[in-house]
């Protein structure tokens, strides 16, 4: 074995390929041929989208777990531990299992260079295939068509919200981006679209493949109910359900799309109504409008594009905030900080800006330039690091204030490490 601990394996993988991102399936297909069949021996749900992928994966995992199935879930990126990316039966895989799988990938690849994400994706599928699971839930990393996850055929493909992100790789227009994400569709199989009025390119691709297409607002929908919400479909009477444990109206769109995917697999993996209800109530997903109450309330959200920031804005407006709102903001260089900060205009009293540990992070000066374009009335302070920004926000806050931490996974990670998981819910 090349290394005997997870830290060294991950550090080595970061430098194995000259590019952080190198979209395409040829290299991962070449390596996987030495490891196993492309057709996996259990149902696969593949999830793509600009926003909502992680939420949909968490909802699916919770529902199938509560229904008694042995689940596998692969998501990215992680917040605190790399092990978060691969869960079997609801538990993160251990370091030893990851190292063993990395060793198998290393031997199978021969001289083929893999990116960090590709290496991890192949290891995740290798572990899942060996775990005798009933269903695999796979979250696409970037786009869909050329993402390493798309090497494996989806029995049901689900696309959550679509917005502008990763434009350097996916295209500048929503039509281009949607077409890339539609690349996870498979001929004749169900395709669930969890947003309304999808792009023409997505619909055209689905029709060309003969997919069994289910679009939110057409084949299925939802509406508020007295004690939760109702799922509406063409085939069944309204189903009364409790609100999903994740906060925000957009989570009803995500939950409805997930339940449509569950319905598409009902003949192979039937789920009783009790499993649906328990699954919706027991979802856990840190960093998605996560509230940590105390004398000063913390709100953590990984929102890092305009669409996600608009959802964050709506959630903040519905929150009972009595004092001032301090925003701790850090973003990566390939994002659009002006649009993200602009979505929060008028809701933040003071901005605390810092560079995260991610080498792609924007400097506090660059963030200041972005914030100042739309936040002329708010106070702004620059810090040398996101940790310093968190400390500054905490020092400036008084009881009843709110500290909002957002802009990237690495920003939320720093907050979680600072405050721990005490009181998280």
Tab-separated table of N, CA and C in Angstrom, residues 24-171:
chain	number	residue	atom	x	y	z
A	24	UNK	N	-14.640	14.583	-18.045
A	24	UNK	CA	-14.559	13.533	-19.055
A	24	UNK	C	-14.635	12.171	-18.396
A	25	UNK	N	-15.134	11.186	-19.135
A	25	UNK	CA	-15.345	9.860	-18.560
A	25	UNK	C	-14.325	8.827	-19.027
A	26	UNK	N	-13.480	9.154	-19.972
A	26	UNK	CA	-12.564	8.155	-20.547
A	26	UNK	C	-11.611	7.587	-19.511
A	27	UNK	N	-11.005	8.460	-18.692
A	27	UNK	CA	-10.012	7.976	-17.742
A	27	UNK	C	-10.642	7.150	-16.615
A	28	UNK	N	-11.778	7.614	-16.079
A	28	UNK	CA	-12.410	6.841	-15.003
A	28	UNK	C	-12.956	5.519	-15.544
A	29	UNK	N	-13.425	5.523	-16.796
A	29	UNK	CA	-13.911	4.276	-17.396
A	29	UNK	C	-12.769	3.279	-17.571
A	30	UNK	N	-11.612	3.779	-17.977
A	30	UNK	CA	-10.446	2.912	-18.171
A	30	UNK	C	-10.037	2.253	-16.856
A	31	UNK	N	-10.036	3.022	-15.774
A	31	UNK	CA	-9.653	2.474	-14.473
A	31	UNK	C	-10.711	1.517	-13.958
A	32	UNK	N	-11.978	1.884	-14.112
A	32	UNK	CA	-13.051	1.039	-13.561
A	32	UNK	C	-13.127	-0.320	-14.250
A	33	UNK	N	-12.709	-0.384	-15.495
A	33	UNK	CA	-12.723	-1.682	-16.190
A	33	UNK	C	-11.911	-2.729	-15.436
A	34	UNK	N	-10.925	-2.298	-14.672
A	34	UNK	CA	-10.101	-3.224	-13.893
A	34	UNK	C	-10.682	-3.540	-12.518
A	35	UNK	N	-11.833	-2.933	-12.218
A	35	UNK	CA	-12.387	-3.071	-10.873
A	35	UNK	C	-13.754	-3.732	-10.818
A	36	UNK	N	-14.597	-3.456	-11.801
A	36	UNK	CA	-15.938	-4.016	-11.722
A	36	UNK	C	-16.786	-3.638	-12.912
A	37	UNK	N	-18.040	-4.130	-12.948
A	37	UNK	CA	-18.939	-3.845	-14.077
A	37	UNK	C	-19.532	-2.443	-13.992
A	38	UNK	N	-19.832	-1.881	-15.141
A	38	UNK	CA	-20.482	-0.570	-15.166
A	38	UNK	C	-21.901	-0.645	-14.615
A	39	UNK	N	-22.562	-1.769	-14.803
A	39	UNK	CA	-23.927	-1.929	-14.313
A	39	UNK	C	-23.873	-2.412	-12.862
A	40	UNK	N	-24.308	-1.580	-11.941
A	40	UNK	CA	-24.241	-1.920	-10.528
A	40	UNK	C	-25.421	-2.810	-10.141
A	41	UNK	N	-25.249	-3.700	-9.159
A	41	UNK	CA	-26.264	-4.719	-8.861
A	41	UNK	C	-27.371	-4.252	-7.926
A	42	UNK	N	-27.652	-2.951	-7.894
A	42	UNK	CA	-28.714	-2.403	-7.048
A	42	UNK	C	-29.203	-1.122	-7.719
A	43	UNK	N	-30.411	-0.674	-7.385
A	43	UNK	CA	-30.909	0.561	-7.993
A	43	UNK	C	-30.026	1.761	-7.649
A	44	UNK	N	-29.871	2.639	-8.623
A	44	UNK	CA	-29.056	3.852	-8.462
A	44	UNK	C	-29.923	5.073	-8.739
A	45	UNK	N	-29.912	6.019	-7.826
A	45	UNK	CA	-30.512	7.333	-8.066
A	45	UNK	C	-29.378	8.336	-8.161
A	46	UNK	N	-29.253	8.987	-9.300
A	46	UNK	CA	-28.220	10.000	-9.504
A	46	UNK	C	-28.869	11.373	-9.440
A	47	UNK	N	-28.233	12.287	-8.700
A	47	UNK	CA	-28.816	13.613	-8.461
A	47	UNK	C	-27.866	14.682	-8.976
A	48	UNK	N	-28.389	15.551	-9.832
A	48	UNK	CA	-27.627	16.689	-10.347
A	48	UNK	C	-28.401	17.963	-10.047
A	49	UNK	N	-27.775	19.104	-10.302
A	49	UNK	CA	-28.425	20.388	-10.077
A	49	UNK	C	-27.432	21.394	-9.539
A	50	UNK	N	-27.754	22.670	-9.689
A	50	UNK	CA	-26.900	23.720	-9.154
A	50	UNK	C	-27.056	23.820	-7.645
A	51	UNK	N	-28.297	23.757	-7.191
A	51	UNK	CA	-28.601	23.818	-5.763
A	51	UNK	C	-29.622	22.732	-5.427
A	52	UNK	N	-29.561	22.236	-4.209
A	52	UNK	CA	-30.541	21.255	-3.760
A	52	UNK	C	-30.095	19.815	-3.866
A	53	UNK	N	-28.916	19.562	-4.480
A	53	UNK	CA	-28.456	18.174	-4.628
A	53	UNK	C	-28.266	17.503	-3.274
A	54	UNK	N	-27.543	18.182	-2.395
A	54	UNK	CA	-27.272	17.600	-1.090
A	54	UNK	C	-28.537	17.383	-0.288
A	55	UNK	N	-29.474	18.322	-0.383
A	55	UNK	CA	-30.743	18.175	0.328
A	55	UNK	C	-31.518	16.972	-0.196
A	56	UNK	N	-31.592	16.840	-1.520
A	56	UNK	CA	-32.314	15.702	-2.109
A	56	UNK	C	-31.673	14.382	-1.695
A	57	UNK	N	-30.345	14.334	-1.691
A	57	UNK	CA	-29.654	13.109	-1.289
A	57	UNK	C	-29.968	12.770	0.163
A	58	UNK	N	-29.953	13.778	1.038
A	58	UNK	CA	-30.226	13.538	2.453
A	58	UNK	C	-31.668	13.081	2.673
A	59	UNK	N	-32.608	13.661	1.939
A	59	UNK	CA	-34.011	13.258	2.076
A	59	UNK	C	-34.196	11.816	1.606
A	60	UNK	N	-33.617	11.496	0.447
A	60	UNK	CA	-33.710	10.117	-0.069
A	60	UNK	C	-33.110	9.113	0.909
A	61	UNK	N	-31.919	9.438	1.406
A	61	UNK	CA	-31.254	8.531	2.331
A	61	UNK	C	-32.102	8.312	3.575
A	62	UNK	N	-32.674	9.383	4.107
A	62	UNK	CA	-33.486	9.275	5.315
A	62	UNK	C	-34.738	8.433	5.077
A	63	UNK	N	-35.406	8.655	3.964
A	63	UNK	CA	-36.638	7.912	3.667
A	63	UNK	C	-36.361	6.426	3.502
A	64	UNK	N	-35.374	6.076	2.707
A	64	UNK	CA	-35.099	4.650	2.495
A	64	UNK	C	-34.568	3.985	3.762
A	65	UNK	N	-33.816	4.722	4.563
A	65	UNK	CA	-33.346	4.163	5.831
A	65	UNK	C	-34.516	3.886	6.761
A	66	UNK	N	-35.442	4.838	6.851
A	66	UNK	CA	-36.596	4.658	7.727
A	66	UNK	C	-37.527	3.555	7.221
A	67	UNK	N	-37.451	3.277	5.921
A	67	UNK	CA	-38.252	2.184	5.354
A	67	UNK	C	-37.586	0.827	5.545
A	68	UNK	N	-36.392	0.814	6.146
A	68	UNK	CA	-35.726	-0.441	6.459
A	68	UNK	C	-34.726	-0.923	5.434
A	69	UNK	N	-34.388	-0.097	4.453
A	69	UNK	CA	-33.437	-0.504	3.424
A	69	UNK	C	-32.009	-0.138	3.836
A	70	UNK	N	-31.076	-0.914	3.339
A	70	UNK	CA	-29.654	-0.630	3.562
A	70	UNK	C	-29.204	0.334	2.472
A	71	UNK	N	-28.870	1.532	2.850
A	71	UNK	CA	-28.583	2.593	1.894
A	71	UNK	C	-27.086	2.836	1.735
A	72	UNK	N	-26.752	3.395	0.581
A	72	UNK	CA	-25.418	3.944	0.353
A	72	UNK	C	-25.606	5.342	-0.208
A	73	UNK	N	-24.806	6.282	0.256
A	73	UNK	CA	-24.941	7.665	-0.202
A	73	UNK	C	-23.549	8.257	-0.423
A	74	UNK	N	-23.346	8.816	-1.622
A	74	UNK	CA	-22.082	9.474	-1.957
A	74	UNK	C	-22.374	10.925	-2.283
A	75	UNK	N	-21.764	11.843	-1.534
A	75	UNK	CA	-21.965	13.272	-1.737
A	75	UNK	C	-20.619	13.991	-1.680
A	76	UNK	N	-20.607	15.223	-2.137
A	76	UNK	CA	-19.402	16.052	-2.045
A	76	UNK	C	-19.804	17.520	-2.205
A	77	UNK	N	-18.968	18.446	-1.692
A	77	UNK	CA	-17.787	18.184	-0.862
A	77	UNK	C	-18.204	17.869	0.568
A	78	UNK	N	-17.228	17.683	1.453
A	78	UNK	CA	-17.522	17.435	2.848
A	78	UNK	C	-17.347	18.731	3.635
A	79	UNK	N	-17.822	18.716	4.885
A	79	UNK	CA	-17.667	19.884	5.744
A	79	UNK	C	-16.502	19.730	6.712
A	80	UNK	N	-16.516	18.665	7.512
A	80	UNK	CA	-15.496	18.508	8.542
A	80	UNK	C	-14.558	17.336	8.293
A	81	UNK	N	-15.072	16.247	7.742
A	81	UNK	CA	-14.283	15.026	7.547
A	81	UNK	C	-14.513	14.488	6.147
A	82	UNK	N	-13.461	14.043	5.510
A	82	UNK	CA	-13.595	13.434	4.185
A	82	UNK	C	-14.562	12.256	4.237
A	83	UNK	N	-14.580	11.524	5.345
A	83	UNK	CA	-15.421	10.333	5.486
A	83	UNK	C	-16.898	10.634	5.288
A	84	UNK	N	-17.312	11.899	5.469
A	84	UNK	CA	-18.713	12.285	5.265
A	84	UNK	C	-19.184	11.964	3.850
A	85	UNK	N	-18.265	11.887	2.912
A	85	UNK	CA	-18.644	11.728	1.510
A	85	UNK	C	-19.255	10.362	1.205
A	86	UNK	N	-18.918	9.351	1.976
A	86	UNK	CA	-19.426	7.998	1.710
A	86	UNK	C	-20.082	7.475	2.982
A	87	UNK	N	-21.373	7.224	2.892
A	87	UNK	CA	-22.106	6.677	4.031
A	87	UNK	C	-22.753	5.356	3.625
A	88	UNK	N	-22.573	4.358	4.443
A	88	UNK	CA	-23.198	3.053	4.249
A	88	UNK	C	-24.117	2.813	5.440
A	89	UNK	N	-25.384	2.530	5.156
A	89	UNK	CA	-26.375	2.323	6.220
A	89	UNK	C	-26.374	3.495	7.206
A	90	UNK	N	-26.213	4.703	6.663
A	90	UNK	CA	-26.268	5.905	7.480
A	90	UNK	C	-25.007	6.244	8.228
A	91	UNK	N	-23.949	5.433	8.108
A	91	UNK	CA	-22.710	5.675	8.835
A	91	UNK	C	-21.578	6.030	7.874
A	92	UNK	N	-20.762	6.991	8.285
A	92	UNK	CA	-19.593	7.335	7.483
A	92	UNK	C	-18.629	6.152	7.448
A	93	UNK	N	-18.039	5.906	6.298
A	93	UNK	CA	-17.043	4.830	6.214
A	93	UNK	C	-15.802	5.224	7.001
A	94	UNK	N	-15.087	4.224	7.502
A	94	UNK	CA	-13.906	4.478	8.315
A	94	UNK	C	-12.662	4.733	7.493
A	95	UNK	N	-11.646	5.261	8.147
A	95	UNK	CA	-10.373	5.547	7.486
A	95	UNK	C	-9.776	4.299	6.842
A	96	UNK	N	-9.810	3.176	7.566
A	96	UNK	CA	-9.172	1.951	7.060
A	96	UNK	C	-9.836	1.484	5.775
A	97	UNK	N	-11.176	1.552	5.717
A	97	UNK	CA	-11.880	1.134	4.503
A	97	UNK	C	-11.548	2.055	3.329
A	98	UNK	N	-11.476	3.352	3.595
A	98	UNK	CA	-11.116	4.291	2.532
A	98	UNK	C	-9.701	4.028	2.032
A	99	UNK	N	-8.781	3.801	2.941
A	99	UNK	CA	-7.392	3.541	2.536
A	99	UNK	C	-7.292	2.263	1.706
A	100	UNK	N	-8.018	1.222	2.113
A	100	UNK	CA	-8.010	-0.024	1.334
A	100	UNK	C	-8.551	0.208	-0.070
A	101	UNK	N	-9.622	0.988	-0.168
A	101	UNK	CA	-10.199	1.256	-1.481
A	101	UNK	C	-9.270	2.127	-2.324
A	102	UNK	N	-8.654	3.136	-1.719
A	102	UNK	CA	-7.692	3.968	-2.442
A	102	UNK	C	-6.558	3.094	-3.004
A	103	UNK	N	-6.146	2.113	-2.234
A	103	UNK	CA	-5.081	1.218	-2.696
A	103	UNK	C	-5.545	0.421	-3.918
A	104	UNK	N	-6.796	-0.051	-3.890
A	104	UNK	CA	-7.320	-0.792	-5.047
A	104	UNK	C	-7.407	0.112	-6.280
A	105	UNK	N	-7.836	1.355	-6.087
A	105	UNK	CA	-7.905	2.296	-7.213
A	105	UNK	C	-6.506	2.569	-7.750
A	106	UNK	N	-5.578	2.770	-6.864
A	106	UNK	CA	-4.195	3.069	-7.256
A	106	UNK	C	-3.621	1.940	-8.106
A	107	UNK	N	-3.849	0.700	-7.701
A	107	UNK	CA	-3.328	-0.436	-8.455
A	107	UNK	C	-4.052	-0.593	-9.798
A	108	UNK	N	-5.358	-0.302	-9.804
A	108	UNK	CA	-6.133	-0.472	-11.032
A	108	UNK	C	-5.841	0.604	-12.072
A	109	UNK	N	-5.387	1.766	-11.626
A	109	UNK	CA	-5.221	2.871	-12.575
A	109	UNK	C	-3.921	2.774	-13.358
A	110	UNK	N	-2.942	2.003	-12.884
A	110	UNK	CA	-1.650	1.892	-13.541
A	110	UNK	C	-1.048	3.293	-13.672
A	111	UNK	N	-0.917	3.814	-14.888
A	111	UNK	CA	-0.309	5.138	-15.070
A	111	UNK	C	-1.346	6.224	-15.345
A	112	UNK	N	-2.633	5.894	-15.251
A	112	UNK	CA	-3.683	6.870	-15.552
A	112	UNK	C	-3.764	7.912	-14.442
A	113	UNK	N	-3.698	9.175	-14.815
A	113	UNK	CA	-3.812	10.265	-13.842
A	113	UNK	C	-5.278	10.557	-13.568
A	114	UNK	N	-5.640	10.605	-12.315
A	114	UNK	CA	-7.003	10.913	-11.911
A	114	UNK	C	-7.023	12.176	-11.070
A	115	UNK	N	-8.092	12.969	-11.194
A	115	UNK	CA	-8.239	14.119	-10.309
A	115	UNK	C	-8.640	13.628	-8.918
A	116	UNK	N	-8.529	14.522	-7.961
A	116	UNK	CA	-8.934	14.233	-6.570
A	116	UNK	C	-10.369	13.715	-6.534
A	117	UNK	N	-11.271	14.386	-7.263
A	117	UNK	CA	-12.682	13.981	-7.266
A	117	UNK	C	-12.869	12.626	-7.950
A	118	UNK	N	-12.189	12.415	-9.061
A	118	UNK	CA	-12.326	11.138	-9.766
A	118	UNK	C	-11.826	9.977	-8.910
A	119	UNK	N	-10.702	10.166	-8.263
A	119	UNK	CA	-10.149	9.121	-7.399
A	119	UNK	C	-11.149	8.782	-6.298
A	120	UNK	N	-11.697	9.825	-5.682
A	120	UNK	CA	-12.654	9.619	-4.598
A	120	UNK	C	-13.949	8.998	-5.058
A	121	UNK	N	-14.403	9.368	-6.252
A	121	UNK	CA	-15.641	8.792	-6.781
A	121	UNK	C	-15.481	7.302	-7.043
A	122	UNK	N	-14.383	6.915	-7.668
A	122	UNK	CA	-14.154	5.492	-7.926
A	122	UNK	C	-14.041	4.711	-6.615
A	123	UNK	N	-13.385	5.302	-5.626
A	123	UNK	CA	-13.279	4.629	-4.331
A	123	UNK	C	-14.647	4.483	-3.680
A	124	UNK	N	-15.474	5.525	-3.792
A	124	UNK	CA	-16.814	5.466	-3.207
A	124	UNK	C	-17.637	4.345	-3.833
A	125	UNK	N	-17.614	4.251	-5.166
A	125	UNK	CA	-18.390	3.201	-5.836
A	125	UNK	C	-17.826	1.823	-5.509
A	126	UNK	N	-16.520	1.736	-5.407
A	126	UNK	CA	-15.893	0.471	-5.027
A	126	UNK	C	-16.376	0.023	-3.648
A	127	UNK	N	-16.419	0.937	-2.692
A	127	UNK	CA	-16.883	0.609	-1.345
A	127	UNK	C	-18.368	0.267	-1.327
A	128	UNK	N	-19.153	1.031	-2.065
A	128	UNK	CA	-20.596	0.799	-2.106
A	128	UNK	C	-20.901	-0.561	-2.733
A	129	UNK	N	-20.181	-0.886	-3.813
A	129	UNK	CA	-20.427	-2.160	-4.497
A	129	UNK	C	-20.136	-3.351	-3.588
A	130	UNK	N	-19.195	-3.207	-2.677
A	130	UNK	CA	-18.819	-4.293	-1.777
A	130	UNK	C	-19.703	-4.370	-0.529
A	131	UNK	N	-20.607	-3.408	-0.363
A	131	UNK	CA	-21.325	-3.286	0.907
A	131	UNK	C	-22.696	-3.950	0.917
A	132	UNK	N	-23.096	-4.594	-0.179
A	132	UNK	CA	-24.384	-5.298	-0.243
A	132	UNK	C	-25.541	-4.383	0.155
A	133	UNK	N	-25.642	-3.249	-0.528
A	133	UNK	CA	-26.698	-2.286	-0.210
A	133	UNK	C	-27.936	-2.556	-1.062
A	134	UNK	N	-29.044	-1.945	-0.652
A	134	UNK	CA	-30.292	-2.074	-1.406
A	134	UNK	C	-30.450	-0.960	-2.431
A	135	UNK	N	-29.822	0.187	-2.172
A	135	UNK	CA	-29.935	1.328	-3.080
A	135	UNK	C	-28.727	2.232	-2.902
A	136	UNK	N	-28.268	2.833	-4.008
A	136	UNK	CA	-27.171	3.806	-3.972
A	136	UNK	C	-27.689	5.165	-4.414
A	137	UNK	N	-27.354	6.182	-3.645
A	137	UNK	CA	-27.734	7.563	-3.941
A	137	UNK	C	-26.444	8.301	-4.255
A	138	UNK	N	-26.316	8.777	-5.493
A	138	UNK	CA	-25.062	9.376	-5.954
A	138	UNK	C	-25.281	10.837	-6.334
A	139	UNK	N	-24.540	11.728	-5.705
A	139	UNK	CA	-24.621	13.149	-6.028
A	139	UNK	C	-23.531	13.522	-7.023
A	140	UNK	N	-23.923	14.143	-8.117
A	140	UNK	CA	-22.974	14.621	-9.120
A	140	UNK	C	-22.121	15.729	-8.512
A	141	UNK	N	-20.849	15.747	-8.871
A	141	UNK	CA	-19.969	16.795	-8.368
A	141	UNK	C	-20.120	18.094	-9.134
A	142	UNK	N	-20.018	18.033	-10.457
A	142	UNK	CA	-20.073	19.234	-11.289
A	142	UNK	C	-20.739	18.891	-12.612
A	143	UNK	N	-21.797	19.610	-12.937
A	143	UNK	CA	-22.483	19.375	-14.210
A	143	UNK	C	-23.278	18.093	-14.184
A	144	UNK	N	-22.872	17.149	-15.008
A	144	UNK	CA	-23.575	15.873	-15.088
A	144	UNK	C	-23.034	15.000	-16.197
A	145	UNK	N	-23.090	15.499	-17.406
A	145	UNK	CA	-22.727	14.705	-18.585
A	145	UNK	C	-21.321	14.132	-18.478
A	146	UNK	N	-20.354	14.939	-18.059
A	146	UNK	CA	-18.954	14.520	-18.033
A	146	UNK	C	-18.423	14.306	-16.618
A	147	UNK	N	-19.295	14.329	-15.633
A	147	UNK	CA	-18.875	14.110	-14.254
A	147	UNK	C	-18.610	12.632	-14.017
A	148	UNK	N	-17.626	12.315	-13.187
A	148	UNK	CA	-17.238	10.926	-12.949
A	148	UNK	C	-18.397	10.064	-12.458
A	149	UNK	N	-19.309	10.638	-11.697
A	149	UNK	CA	-20.472	9.886	-11.208
A	149	UNK	C	-21.296	9.338	-12.370
A	150	UNK	N	-21.308	10.057	-13.482
A	150	UNK	CA	-22.137	9.670	-14.623
A	150	UNK	C	-21.595	8.459	-15.375
A	151	UNK	N	-20.472	7.921	-14.939
A	151	UNK	CA	-19.987	6.665	-15.512
A	151	UNK	C	-20.987	5.541	-15.255
A	152	UNK	N	-21.768	5.669	-14.177
A	152	UNK	CA	-22.684	4.622	-13.757
A	152	UNK	C	-24.111	5.019	-14.083
A	153	UNK	N	-24.841	4.102	-14.701
A	153	UNK	CA	-26.183	4.404	-15.188
A	153	UNK	C	-27.169	4.590	-14.043
A	154	UNK	N	-27.951	5.649	-14.134
A	154	UNK	CA	-28.984	5.921	-13.139
A	154	UNK	C	-30.262	5.171	-13.488
A	155	UNK	N	-30.834	4.492	-12.511
A	155	UNK	CA	-32.171	3.921	-12.687
A	155	UNK	C	-33.221	5.024	-12.613
A	156	UNK	N	-32.966	6.014	-11.782
A	156	UNK	CA	-33.764	7.243	-11.749
A	156	UNK	C	-32.790	8.412	-11.690
A	157	UNK	N	-32.954	9.376	-12.578
A	157	UNK	CA	-32.149	10.601	-12.570
A	157	UNK	C	-33.001	11.731	-12.016
A	158	UNK	N	-32.439	12.494	-11.089
A	158	UNK	CA	-33.168	13.608	-10.478
A	158	UNK	C	-32.340	14.874	-10.645
A	159	UNK	N	-32.963	15.917	-11.165
A	159	UNK	CA	-32.282	17.205	-11.294
A	159	UNK	C	-33.020	18.225	-10.440
A	160	UNK	N	-32.321	18.771	-9.453
A	160	UNK	CA	-32.896	19.772	-8.556
A	160	UNK	C	-32.822	21.142	-9.232
A	161	UNK	N	-32.688	22.213	-8.455
A	161	UNK	CA	-32.675	23.554	-9.026
A	161	UNK	C	-31.483	23.800	-9.937
A	162	UNK	N	-31.682	24.624	-10.943
A	162	UNK	CA	-30.605	24.976	-11.878
A	162	UNK	C	-30.422	26.494	-11.884
A	163	UNK	N	-29.171	26.917	-11.726
A	163	UNK	CA	-28.828	28.332	-11.782
A	163	UNK	C	-27.437	28.495	-12.375
A	164	UNK	N	-26.915	29.705	-12.338
A	164	UNK	CA	-25.588	29.992	-12.878
A	164	UNK	C	-24.519	29.617	-11.861
A	165	UNK	N	-23.655	28.718	-12.235
A	165	UNK	CA	-22.515	28.327	-11.417
A	165	UNK	C	-21.587	27.495	-12.293
A	166	UNK	N	-20.295	27.498	-11.978
A	166	UNK	CA	-19.302	26.739	-12.754
A	166	UNK	C	-19.406	27.062	-14.248
A	167	UNK	N	-19.595	28.328	-14.565
A	167	UNK	CA	-19.820	28.714	-15.959
A	167	UNK	C	-18.605	28.448	-16.842
A	168	UNK	N	-17.415	28.437	-16.272
A	168	UNK	CA	-16.215	28.176	-17.069
A	168	UNK	C	-16.232	26.770	-17.661
A	169	UNK	N	-16.949	25.854	-17.023
A	169	UNK	CA	-16.996	24.469	-17.501
A	169	UNK	C	-18.343	24.101	-18.121
A	170	UNK	N	-19.418	24.756	-17.659
A	170	UNK	CA	-20.752	24.325	-18.082
A	170	UNK	C	-21.417	25.269	-19.077
A	171	UNK	N	-20.871	26.464	-19.259
A	171	UNK	CA	-21.477	27.420	-20.178
A	171	UNK	C	-22.090	28.586	-19.425
